Tab-separated table of C-alpha atoms in Angstrom:
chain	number	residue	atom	x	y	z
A	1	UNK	CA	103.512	75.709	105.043
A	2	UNK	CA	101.021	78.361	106.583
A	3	UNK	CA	97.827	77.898	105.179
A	4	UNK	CA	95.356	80.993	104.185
A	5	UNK	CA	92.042	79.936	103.004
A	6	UNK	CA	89.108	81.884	101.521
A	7	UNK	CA	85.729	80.024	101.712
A	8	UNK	CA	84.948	80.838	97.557
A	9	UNK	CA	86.702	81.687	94.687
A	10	UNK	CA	83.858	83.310	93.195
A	11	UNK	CA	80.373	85.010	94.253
A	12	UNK	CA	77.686	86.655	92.681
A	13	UNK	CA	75.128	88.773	94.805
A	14	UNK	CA	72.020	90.958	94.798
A	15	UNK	CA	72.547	94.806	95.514
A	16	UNK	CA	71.199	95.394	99.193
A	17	UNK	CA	71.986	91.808	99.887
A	18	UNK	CA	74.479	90.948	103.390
A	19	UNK	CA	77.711	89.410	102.072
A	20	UNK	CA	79.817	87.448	104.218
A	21	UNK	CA	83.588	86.708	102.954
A	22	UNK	CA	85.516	83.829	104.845
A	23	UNK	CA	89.038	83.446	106.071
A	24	UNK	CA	90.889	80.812	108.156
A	25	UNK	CA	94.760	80.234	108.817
A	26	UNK	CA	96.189	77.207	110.051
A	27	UNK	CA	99.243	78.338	111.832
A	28	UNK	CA	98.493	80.515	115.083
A	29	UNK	CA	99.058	83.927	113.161
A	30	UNK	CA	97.766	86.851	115.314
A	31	UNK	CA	97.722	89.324	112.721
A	32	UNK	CA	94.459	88.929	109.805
A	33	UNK	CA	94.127	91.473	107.134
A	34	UNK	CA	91.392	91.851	104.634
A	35	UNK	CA	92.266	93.746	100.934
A	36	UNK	CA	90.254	94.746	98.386
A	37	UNK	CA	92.292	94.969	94.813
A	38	UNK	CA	90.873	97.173	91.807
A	39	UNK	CA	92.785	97.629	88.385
A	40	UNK	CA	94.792	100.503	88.465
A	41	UNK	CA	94.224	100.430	92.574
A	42	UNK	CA	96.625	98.059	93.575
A	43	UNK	CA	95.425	96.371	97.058
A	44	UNK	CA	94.026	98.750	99.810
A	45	UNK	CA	93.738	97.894	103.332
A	46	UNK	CA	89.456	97.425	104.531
A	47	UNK	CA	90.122	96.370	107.870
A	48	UNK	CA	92.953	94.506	110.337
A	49	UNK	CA	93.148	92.326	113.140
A	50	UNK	CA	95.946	92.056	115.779
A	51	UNK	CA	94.143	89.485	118.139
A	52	UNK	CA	90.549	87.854	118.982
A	53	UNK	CA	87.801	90.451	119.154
A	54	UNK	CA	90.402	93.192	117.878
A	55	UNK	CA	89.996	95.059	114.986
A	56	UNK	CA	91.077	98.215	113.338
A	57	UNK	CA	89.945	100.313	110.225
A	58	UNK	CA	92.554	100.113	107.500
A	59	UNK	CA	92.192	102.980	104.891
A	60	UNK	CA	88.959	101.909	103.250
A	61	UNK	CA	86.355	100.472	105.878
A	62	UNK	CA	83.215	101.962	104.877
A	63	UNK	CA	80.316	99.741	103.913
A	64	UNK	CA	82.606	96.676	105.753
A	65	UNK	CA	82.844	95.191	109.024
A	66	UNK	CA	84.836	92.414	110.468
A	67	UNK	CA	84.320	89.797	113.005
A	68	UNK	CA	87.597	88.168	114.641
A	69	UNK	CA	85.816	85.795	117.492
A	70	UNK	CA	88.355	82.878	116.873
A	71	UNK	CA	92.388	83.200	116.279
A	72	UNK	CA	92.134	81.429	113.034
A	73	UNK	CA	88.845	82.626	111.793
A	74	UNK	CA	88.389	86.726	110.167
A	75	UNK	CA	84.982	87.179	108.084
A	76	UNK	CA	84.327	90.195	106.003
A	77	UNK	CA	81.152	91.550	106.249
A	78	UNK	CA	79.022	93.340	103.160
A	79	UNK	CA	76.281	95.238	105.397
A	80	UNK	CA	74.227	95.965	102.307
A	81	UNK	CA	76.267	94.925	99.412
A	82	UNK	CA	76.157	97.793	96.330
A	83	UNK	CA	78.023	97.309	92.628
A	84	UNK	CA	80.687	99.864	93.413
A	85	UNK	CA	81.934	96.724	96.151
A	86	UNK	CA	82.418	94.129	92.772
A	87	UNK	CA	86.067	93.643	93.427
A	88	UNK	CA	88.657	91.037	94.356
A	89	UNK	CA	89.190	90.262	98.095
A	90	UNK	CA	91.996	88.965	99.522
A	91	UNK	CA	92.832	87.997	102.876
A	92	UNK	CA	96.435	87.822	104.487
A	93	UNK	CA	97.806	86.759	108.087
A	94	UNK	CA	101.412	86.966	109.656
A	95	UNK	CA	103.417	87.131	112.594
A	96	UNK	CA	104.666	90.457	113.576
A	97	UNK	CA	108.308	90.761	111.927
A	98	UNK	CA	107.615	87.853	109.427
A	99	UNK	CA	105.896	87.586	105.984
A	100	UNK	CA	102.658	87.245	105.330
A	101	UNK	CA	100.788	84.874	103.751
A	102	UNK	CA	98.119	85.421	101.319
A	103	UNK	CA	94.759	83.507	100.741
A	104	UNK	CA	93.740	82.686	96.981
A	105	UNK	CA	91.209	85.382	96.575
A	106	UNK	CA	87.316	85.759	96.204
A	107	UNK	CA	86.378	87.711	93.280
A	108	UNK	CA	82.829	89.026	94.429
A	109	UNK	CA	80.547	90.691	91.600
A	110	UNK	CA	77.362	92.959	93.184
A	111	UNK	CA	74.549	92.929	90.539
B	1	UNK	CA	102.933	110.841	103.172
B	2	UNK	CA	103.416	106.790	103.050
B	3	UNK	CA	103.679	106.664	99.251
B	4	UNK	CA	105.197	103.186	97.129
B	5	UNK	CA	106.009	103.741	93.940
B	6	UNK	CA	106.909	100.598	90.844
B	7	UNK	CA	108.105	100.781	87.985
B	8	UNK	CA	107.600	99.907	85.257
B	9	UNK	CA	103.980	99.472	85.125
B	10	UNK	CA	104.199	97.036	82.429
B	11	UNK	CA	106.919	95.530	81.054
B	12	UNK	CA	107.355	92.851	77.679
B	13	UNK	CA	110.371	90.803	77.571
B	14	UNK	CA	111.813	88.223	75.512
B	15	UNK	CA	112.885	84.808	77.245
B	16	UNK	CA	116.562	84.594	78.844
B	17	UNK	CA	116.325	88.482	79.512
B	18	UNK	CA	118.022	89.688	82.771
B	19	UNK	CA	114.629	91.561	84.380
B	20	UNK	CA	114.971	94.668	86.840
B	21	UNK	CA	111.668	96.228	88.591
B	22	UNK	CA	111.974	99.217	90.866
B	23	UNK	CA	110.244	100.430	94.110
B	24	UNK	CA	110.661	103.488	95.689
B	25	UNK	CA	109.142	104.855	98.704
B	26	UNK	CA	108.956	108.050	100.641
B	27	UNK	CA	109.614	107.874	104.135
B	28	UNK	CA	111.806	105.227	106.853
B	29	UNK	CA	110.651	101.307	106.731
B	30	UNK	CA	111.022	98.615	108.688
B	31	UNK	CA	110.635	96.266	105.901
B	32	UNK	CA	109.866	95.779	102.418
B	33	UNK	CA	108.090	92.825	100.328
B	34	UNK	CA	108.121	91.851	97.206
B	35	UNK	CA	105.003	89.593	96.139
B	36	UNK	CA	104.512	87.840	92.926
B	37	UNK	CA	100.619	87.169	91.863
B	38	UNK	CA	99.448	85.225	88.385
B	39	UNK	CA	96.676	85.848	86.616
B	40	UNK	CA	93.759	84.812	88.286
B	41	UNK	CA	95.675	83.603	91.118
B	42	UNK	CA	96.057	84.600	94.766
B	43	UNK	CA	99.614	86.516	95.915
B	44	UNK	CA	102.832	84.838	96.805
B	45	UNK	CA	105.445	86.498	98.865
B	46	UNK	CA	109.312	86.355	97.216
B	47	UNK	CA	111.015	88.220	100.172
B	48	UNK	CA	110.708	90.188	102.681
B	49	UNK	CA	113.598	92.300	103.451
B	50	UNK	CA	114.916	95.176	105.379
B	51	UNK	CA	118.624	95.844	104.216
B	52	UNK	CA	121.287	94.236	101.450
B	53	UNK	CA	120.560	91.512	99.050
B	54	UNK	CA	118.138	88.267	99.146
B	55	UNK	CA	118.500	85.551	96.603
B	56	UNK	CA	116.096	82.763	95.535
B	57	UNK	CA	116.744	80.739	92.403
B	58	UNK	CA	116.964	83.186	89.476
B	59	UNK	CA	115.245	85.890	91.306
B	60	UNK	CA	117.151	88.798	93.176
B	61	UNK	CA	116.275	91.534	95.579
B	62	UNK	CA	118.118	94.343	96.944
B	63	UNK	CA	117.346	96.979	98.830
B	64	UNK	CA	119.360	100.400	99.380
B	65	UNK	CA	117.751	102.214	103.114
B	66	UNK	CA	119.875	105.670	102.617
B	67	UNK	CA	118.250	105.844	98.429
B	68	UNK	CA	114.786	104.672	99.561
B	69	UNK	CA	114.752	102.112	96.711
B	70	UNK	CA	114.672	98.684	96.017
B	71	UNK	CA	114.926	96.243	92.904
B	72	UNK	CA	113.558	92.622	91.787
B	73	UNK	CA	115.844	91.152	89.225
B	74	UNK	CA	115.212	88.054	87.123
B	75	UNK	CA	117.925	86.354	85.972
B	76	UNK	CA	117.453	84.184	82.823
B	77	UNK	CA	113.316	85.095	82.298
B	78	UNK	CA	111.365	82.554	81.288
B	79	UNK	CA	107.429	82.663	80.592
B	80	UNK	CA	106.627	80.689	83.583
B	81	UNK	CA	107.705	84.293	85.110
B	82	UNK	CA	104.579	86.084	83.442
B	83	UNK	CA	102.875	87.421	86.395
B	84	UNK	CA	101.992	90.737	88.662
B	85	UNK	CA	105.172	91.519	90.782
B	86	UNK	CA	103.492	93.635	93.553
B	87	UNK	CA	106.236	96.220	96.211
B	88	UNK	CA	104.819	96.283	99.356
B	89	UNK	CA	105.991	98.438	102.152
B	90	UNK	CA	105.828	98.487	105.993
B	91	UNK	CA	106.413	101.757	107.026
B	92	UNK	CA	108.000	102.813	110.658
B	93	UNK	CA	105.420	103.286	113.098
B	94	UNK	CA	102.786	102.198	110.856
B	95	UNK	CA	102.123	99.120	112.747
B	96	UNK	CA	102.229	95.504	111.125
B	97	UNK	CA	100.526	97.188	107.503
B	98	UNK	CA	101.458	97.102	104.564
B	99	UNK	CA	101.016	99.879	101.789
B	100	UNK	CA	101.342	98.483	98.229
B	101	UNK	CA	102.614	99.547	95.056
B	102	UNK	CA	100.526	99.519	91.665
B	103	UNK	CA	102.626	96.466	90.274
B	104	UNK	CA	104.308	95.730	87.732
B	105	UNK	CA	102.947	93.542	84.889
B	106	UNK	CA	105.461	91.376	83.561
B	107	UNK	CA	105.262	89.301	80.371
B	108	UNK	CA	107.825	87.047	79.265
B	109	UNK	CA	107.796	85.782	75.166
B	110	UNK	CA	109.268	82.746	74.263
């Protein structure tokens, strides 16, 4: 089974503080998404990779940037975190034309 | 527009129930998925499907291209079923995204 892990379940950080949000996959997947999922939002696209040191804005990118340097490997990046960024994060991977896979989630709260 | 729409948002049911949530979505697909997430927990995906009928177990999906709509049944609920069924859509010439609908809470009583 693919694998989709997030580095922590849970994180609490400082407003103004840089946040960085881990994912790895274990089976060669060359697509890596990163969602953020709000009550009553349902899960929006931040950003998207289709390959190493590719990366695309989904339909919420600001205040986030992404770093793809290995195939397995897509970290989330909290510039300067704020409170309105407390949220759950979730990261995904698949191969074009299959399903994806989803990671467990890191609920981050900005205080 | 790429618009999903679920319903119900919520929905209470008693155990053994036959369980039907709905997904529409506006424009042409090249796939849809339905995802199942538990409280607290990270998302699983069901299916993934781009025309007729998939079966797993006691859950169902169909999905009708020409209508724009497709359906998650649950066949003989049970409470282990409680959870956040999630439609997700990849829309034509959208690339490899996915738009998602609201989900639909589900709670099963015994």
């Amino acid at each position: 089974d693919v694998k989709v892990t997030q580095s922590s379940r849970y994180l609490v950080k400082r407003t103004g503080e840089k946040v960085f949000l881990e994912c790895v996959q274990d089976m060669d997947h060359e697509n890596m998404f990163w969602y953020r999922q709000d009550p009553g939002l349902g899960l929006r696209l931040i950003y998207f990779s289709y390959d190493v040191k590719m990366k695309e804005k989904g339909d919420i990118p600001e205040g986030y940037s992404v770093s793809r340097e290995k195939k397995e490997r897509f970290s989330l990046i909290l510039e300067s975190a704020s409170t309105n960024q407390t949220s759950m994060y979730l990261c995904a991977s698949s191969l074009v034309d299959y399903g994806y896979t989803f990671g467990s989630g890191t609920r981050l709260t900005v205080v | 527009k790429n618009e999903v729409e679920q319903s119900p948002q919520n929905l209470t049911a008693q155990e053994g129930e036959f369980i039907t949530i709905n997904c529409s979505y506006s424009v042409g697909i090249s796939a849809l998925h339905w995802l199942q997430q538990h409280p607290g927990g990270g998302i699983v995906s069901l299916f993934m499907l781009s025309s007729g009928k998939k079966k797993h177990g006691r859950l169902i999906a169909t999905i009708n291209i020409q209508e724009k709509h497709s359906s998650l049944h649950i066949t003989a609920s049970h409470p282990r079923d409680s959870a956040v069924y999630i439609c997700a859509v990849r829309f034509s010439g959208y690339g490899n995204k996915l738009v998602f609908g609201a989900g639909t809470i589900l709670r099963v009583k015994s």
